[in-house]
C-alpha atoms as a printed R data frame, in Angstrom:
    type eleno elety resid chain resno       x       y       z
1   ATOM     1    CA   UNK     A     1  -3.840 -16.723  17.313
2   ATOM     2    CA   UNK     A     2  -0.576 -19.043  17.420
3   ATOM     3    CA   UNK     A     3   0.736 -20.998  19.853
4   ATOM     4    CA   UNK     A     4   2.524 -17.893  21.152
5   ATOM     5    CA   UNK     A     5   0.574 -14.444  20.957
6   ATOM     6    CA   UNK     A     6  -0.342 -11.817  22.797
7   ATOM     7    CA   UNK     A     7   1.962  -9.589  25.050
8   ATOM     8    CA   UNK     A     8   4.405 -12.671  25.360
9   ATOM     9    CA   UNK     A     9   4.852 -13.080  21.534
10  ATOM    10    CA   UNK     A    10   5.378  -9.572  20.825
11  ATOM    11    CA   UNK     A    11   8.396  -9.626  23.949
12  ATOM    12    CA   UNK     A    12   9.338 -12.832  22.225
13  ATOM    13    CA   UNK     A    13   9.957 -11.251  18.945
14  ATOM    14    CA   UNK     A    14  11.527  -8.154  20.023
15  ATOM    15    CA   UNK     A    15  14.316  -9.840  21.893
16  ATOM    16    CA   UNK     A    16  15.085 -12.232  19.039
17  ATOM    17    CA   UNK     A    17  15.055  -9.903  16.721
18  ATOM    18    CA   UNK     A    18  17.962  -7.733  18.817
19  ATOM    19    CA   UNK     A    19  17.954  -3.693  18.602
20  ATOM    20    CA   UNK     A    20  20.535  -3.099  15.630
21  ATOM    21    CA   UNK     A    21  19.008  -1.141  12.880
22  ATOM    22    CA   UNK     A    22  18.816  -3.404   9.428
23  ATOM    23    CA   UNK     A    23  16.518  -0.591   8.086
24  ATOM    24    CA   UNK     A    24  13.449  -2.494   7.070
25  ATOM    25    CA   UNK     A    25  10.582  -0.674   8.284
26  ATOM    26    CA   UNK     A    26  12.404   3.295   6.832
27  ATOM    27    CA   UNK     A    27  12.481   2.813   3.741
28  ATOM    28    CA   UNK     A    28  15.898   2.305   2.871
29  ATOM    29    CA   UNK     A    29  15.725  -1.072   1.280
30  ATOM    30    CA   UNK     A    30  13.627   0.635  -1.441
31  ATOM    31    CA   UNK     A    31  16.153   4.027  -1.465
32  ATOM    32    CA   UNK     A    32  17.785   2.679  -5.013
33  ATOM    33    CA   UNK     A    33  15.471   0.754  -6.521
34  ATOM    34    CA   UNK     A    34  11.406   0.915  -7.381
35  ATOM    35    CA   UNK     A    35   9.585  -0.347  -4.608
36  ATOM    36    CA   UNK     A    36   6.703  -1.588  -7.317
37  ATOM    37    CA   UNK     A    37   8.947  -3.351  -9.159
38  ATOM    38    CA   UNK     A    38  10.814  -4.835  -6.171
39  ATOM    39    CA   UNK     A    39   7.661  -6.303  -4.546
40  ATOM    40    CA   UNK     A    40   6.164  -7.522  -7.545
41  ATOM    41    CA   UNK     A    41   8.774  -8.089 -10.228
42  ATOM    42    CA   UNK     A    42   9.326  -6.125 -13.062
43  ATOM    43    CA   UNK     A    43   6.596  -8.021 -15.083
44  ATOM    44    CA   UNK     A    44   4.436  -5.296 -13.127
45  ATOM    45    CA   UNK     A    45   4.786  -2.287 -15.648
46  ATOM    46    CA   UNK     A    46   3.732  -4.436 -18.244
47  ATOM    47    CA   UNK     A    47   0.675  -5.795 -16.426
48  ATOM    48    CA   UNK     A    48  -0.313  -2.090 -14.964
49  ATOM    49    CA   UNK     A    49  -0.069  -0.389 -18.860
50  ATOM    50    CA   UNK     A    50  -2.618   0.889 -20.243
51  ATOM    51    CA   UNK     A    51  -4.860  -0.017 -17.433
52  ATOM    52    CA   UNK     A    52  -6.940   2.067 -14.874
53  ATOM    53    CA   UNK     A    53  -5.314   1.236 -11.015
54  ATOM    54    CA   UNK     A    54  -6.354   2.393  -8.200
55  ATOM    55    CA   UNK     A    55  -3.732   2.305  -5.609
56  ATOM    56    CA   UNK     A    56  -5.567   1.901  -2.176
57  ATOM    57    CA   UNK     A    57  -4.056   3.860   0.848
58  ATOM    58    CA   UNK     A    58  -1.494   5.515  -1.762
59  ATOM    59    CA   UNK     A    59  -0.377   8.146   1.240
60  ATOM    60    CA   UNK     A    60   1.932  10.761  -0.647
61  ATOM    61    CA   UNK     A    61   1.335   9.232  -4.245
62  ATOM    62    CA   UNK     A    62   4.766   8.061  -4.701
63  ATOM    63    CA   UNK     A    63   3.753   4.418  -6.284
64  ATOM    64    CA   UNK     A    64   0.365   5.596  -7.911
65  ATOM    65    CA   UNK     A    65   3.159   8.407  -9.639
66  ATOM    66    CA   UNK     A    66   5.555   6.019 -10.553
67  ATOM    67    CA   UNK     A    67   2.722   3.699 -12.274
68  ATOM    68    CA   UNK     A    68   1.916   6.639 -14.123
69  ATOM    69    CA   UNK     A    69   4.762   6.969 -15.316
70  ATOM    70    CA   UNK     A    70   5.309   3.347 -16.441
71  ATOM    71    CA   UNK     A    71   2.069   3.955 -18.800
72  ATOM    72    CA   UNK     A    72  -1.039   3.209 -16.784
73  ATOM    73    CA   UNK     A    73  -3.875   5.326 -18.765
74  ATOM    74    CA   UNK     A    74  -5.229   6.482 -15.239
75  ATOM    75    CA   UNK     A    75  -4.208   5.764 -11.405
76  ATOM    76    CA   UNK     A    76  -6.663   7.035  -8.752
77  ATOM    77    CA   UNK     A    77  -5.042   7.648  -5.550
78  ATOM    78    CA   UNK     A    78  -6.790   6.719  -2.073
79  ATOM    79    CA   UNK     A    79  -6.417   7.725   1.187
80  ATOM    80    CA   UNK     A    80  -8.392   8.859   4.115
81  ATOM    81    CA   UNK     A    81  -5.658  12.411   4.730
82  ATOM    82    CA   UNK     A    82  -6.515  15.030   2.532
83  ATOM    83    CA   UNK     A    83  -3.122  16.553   3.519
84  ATOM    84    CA   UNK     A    84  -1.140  13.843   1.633
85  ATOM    85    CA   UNK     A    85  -3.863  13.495  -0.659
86  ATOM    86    CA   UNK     A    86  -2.890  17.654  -1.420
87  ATOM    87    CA   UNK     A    87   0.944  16.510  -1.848
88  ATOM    88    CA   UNK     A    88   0.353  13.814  -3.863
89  ATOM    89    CA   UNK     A    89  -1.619  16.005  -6.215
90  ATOM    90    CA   UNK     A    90   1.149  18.316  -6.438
91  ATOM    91    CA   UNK     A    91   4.127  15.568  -6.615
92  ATOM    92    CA   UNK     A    92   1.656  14.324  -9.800
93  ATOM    93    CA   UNK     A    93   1.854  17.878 -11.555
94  ATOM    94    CA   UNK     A    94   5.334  18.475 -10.537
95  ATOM    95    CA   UNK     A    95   6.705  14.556 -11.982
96  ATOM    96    CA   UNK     A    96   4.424  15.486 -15.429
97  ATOM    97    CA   UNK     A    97   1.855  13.036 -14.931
98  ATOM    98    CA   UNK     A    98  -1.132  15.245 -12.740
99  ATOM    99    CA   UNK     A    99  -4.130  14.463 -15.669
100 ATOM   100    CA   UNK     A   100  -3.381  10.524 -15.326
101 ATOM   101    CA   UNK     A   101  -3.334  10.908 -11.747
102 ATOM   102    CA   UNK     A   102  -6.226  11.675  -9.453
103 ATOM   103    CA   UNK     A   103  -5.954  11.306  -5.415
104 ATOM   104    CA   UNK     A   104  -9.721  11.139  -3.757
105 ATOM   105    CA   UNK     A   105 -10.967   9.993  -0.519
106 ATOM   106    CA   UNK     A   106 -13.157   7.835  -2.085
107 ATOM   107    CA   UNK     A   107 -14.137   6.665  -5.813
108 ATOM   108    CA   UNK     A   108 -16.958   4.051  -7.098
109 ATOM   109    CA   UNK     A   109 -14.654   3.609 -10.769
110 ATOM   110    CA   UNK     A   110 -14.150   0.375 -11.300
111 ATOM   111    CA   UNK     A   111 -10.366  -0.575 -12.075
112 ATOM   112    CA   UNK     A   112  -8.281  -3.309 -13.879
113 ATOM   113    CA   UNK     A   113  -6.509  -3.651 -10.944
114 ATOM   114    CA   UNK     A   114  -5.547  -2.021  -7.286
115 ATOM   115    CA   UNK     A   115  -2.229  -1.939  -5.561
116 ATOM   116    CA   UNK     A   116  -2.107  -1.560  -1.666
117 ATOM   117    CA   UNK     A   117   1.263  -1.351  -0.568
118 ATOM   118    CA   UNK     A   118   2.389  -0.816   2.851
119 ATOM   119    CA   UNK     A   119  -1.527   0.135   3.992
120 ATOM   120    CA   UNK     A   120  -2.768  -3.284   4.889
121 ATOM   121    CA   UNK     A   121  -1.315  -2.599   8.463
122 ATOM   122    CA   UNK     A   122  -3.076   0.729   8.975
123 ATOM   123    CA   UNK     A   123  -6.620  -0.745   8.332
124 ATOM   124    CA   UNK     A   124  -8.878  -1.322  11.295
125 ATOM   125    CA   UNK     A   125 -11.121  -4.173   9.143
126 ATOM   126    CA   UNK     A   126  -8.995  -5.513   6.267
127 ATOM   127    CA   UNK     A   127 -11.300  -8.051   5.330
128 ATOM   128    CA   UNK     A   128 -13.996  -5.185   4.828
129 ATOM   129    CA   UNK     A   129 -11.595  -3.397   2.247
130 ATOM   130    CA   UNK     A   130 -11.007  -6.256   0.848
131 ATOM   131    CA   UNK     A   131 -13.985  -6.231   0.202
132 ATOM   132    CA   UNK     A   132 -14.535  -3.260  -1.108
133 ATOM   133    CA   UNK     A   133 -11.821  -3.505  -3.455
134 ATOM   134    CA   UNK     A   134 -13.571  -6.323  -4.717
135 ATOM   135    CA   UNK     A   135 -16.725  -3.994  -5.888
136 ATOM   136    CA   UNK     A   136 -14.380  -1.792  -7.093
137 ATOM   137    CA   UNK     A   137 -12.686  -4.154  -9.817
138 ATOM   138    CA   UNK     A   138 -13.516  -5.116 -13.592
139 ATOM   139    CA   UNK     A   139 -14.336  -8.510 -13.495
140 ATOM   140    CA   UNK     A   140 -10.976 -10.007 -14.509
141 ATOM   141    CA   UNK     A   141  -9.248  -7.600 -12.266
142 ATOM   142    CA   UNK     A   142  -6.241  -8.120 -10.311
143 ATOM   143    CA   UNK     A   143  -5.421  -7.009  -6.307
144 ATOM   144    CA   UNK     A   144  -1.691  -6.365  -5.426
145 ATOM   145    CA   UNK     A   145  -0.930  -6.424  -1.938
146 ATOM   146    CA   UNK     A   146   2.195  -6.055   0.157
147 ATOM   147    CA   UNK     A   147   2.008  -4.973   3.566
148 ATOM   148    CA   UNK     A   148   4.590  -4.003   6.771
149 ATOM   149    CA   UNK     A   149   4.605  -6.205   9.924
150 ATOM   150    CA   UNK     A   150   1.239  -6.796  11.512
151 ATOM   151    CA   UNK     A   151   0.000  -7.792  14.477
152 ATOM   152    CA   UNK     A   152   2.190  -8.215  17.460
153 ATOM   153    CA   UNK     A   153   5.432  -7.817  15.164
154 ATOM   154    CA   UNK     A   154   8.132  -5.709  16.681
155 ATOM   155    CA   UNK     A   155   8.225  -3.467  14.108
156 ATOM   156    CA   UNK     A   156   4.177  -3.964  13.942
157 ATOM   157    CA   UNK     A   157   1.811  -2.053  16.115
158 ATOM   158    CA   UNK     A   158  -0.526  -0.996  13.994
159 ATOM   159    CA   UNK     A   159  -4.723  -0.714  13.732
160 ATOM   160    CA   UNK     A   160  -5.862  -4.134  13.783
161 ATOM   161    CA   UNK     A   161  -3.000  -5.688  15.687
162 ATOM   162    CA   UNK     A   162  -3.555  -3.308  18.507
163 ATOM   163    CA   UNK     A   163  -7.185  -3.166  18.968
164 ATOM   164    CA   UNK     A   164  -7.771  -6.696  18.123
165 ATOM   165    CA   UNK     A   165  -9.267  -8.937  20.928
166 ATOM   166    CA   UNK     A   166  -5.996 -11.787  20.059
């Protein structure tokens, strides 16, 4: 832990970062633009086509969708809810793209490459899906993270940072 952690840090934080609502943890910075492309460029698309992706705590489906849609052959969907795992598979169908689109609670395919975006936080042991991802990729394969505030963050509060011994 760093040099201030724990209770204190989190206290710390939350006063310096004030009460006024900037919108970062809703959803709103992402409300007119693609929240792939924002967090990893628009180089991504290219990257993604043609590929088999796996995007790794995909909640409602909305990324794993959009890749679809920017020409990935096949994106497999996980989570651990089968009731977003049941709206994703009808948000695929509805947006056009439901037979390159597959939401499971678990797969053994092995991928070209795996988003996780905004799931990171929710994991009680992220270095044991790390590696897991890592027996789930081609050799070659890529991993393409972005995560929400961890730990002791303000805005954090989440598995690991809350039932972690730090």
């Amino acid at each position: 832990m760093g040099l201030v952690g724990g209770a204190l840090g989190y206290h710390l934080l939350r006063w310096v970062g004030g009460t006024g609502d900037r919108g970062w943890c809703d959803g709103r910075a992402y409300r007119s633009q693609s929240k792939v492309e924002a967090l990893f460029g628009p180089t991504i698309w290219r990257e993604l086509a043609t590929k088999v992706v796996i995007d790794f705590g995909c909640g409602a489906g909305q990324e794993a969708i959009e890749t679809a849609e920017h020409g990935a052959h096949c994106v497999i969907g996980i989570d651990n809810r089968e009731s977003v795992l049941n709206d994703a598979r009808r948000a695929a169908q509805h947006r056009g793209v439901g037979d390159r689109c597959h939401f499971v609670a678990h797969t053994d395919v092995r991928v070209d490459a795996i988003l996780s975006i905004d799931a990171f936080e929710h994991f009680g042991d992220p270095a044991g899906v790390l590696r897991q991802m890592s027996t789930l990729l081609k050799p070659g394969g890529r991993v393409y993270v972005s995560f929400g505030p961890p730990w002791y963050h303000p805005f954090g509060g989440h598995l690991f940072s809350v039932a972690s011994n730090g």
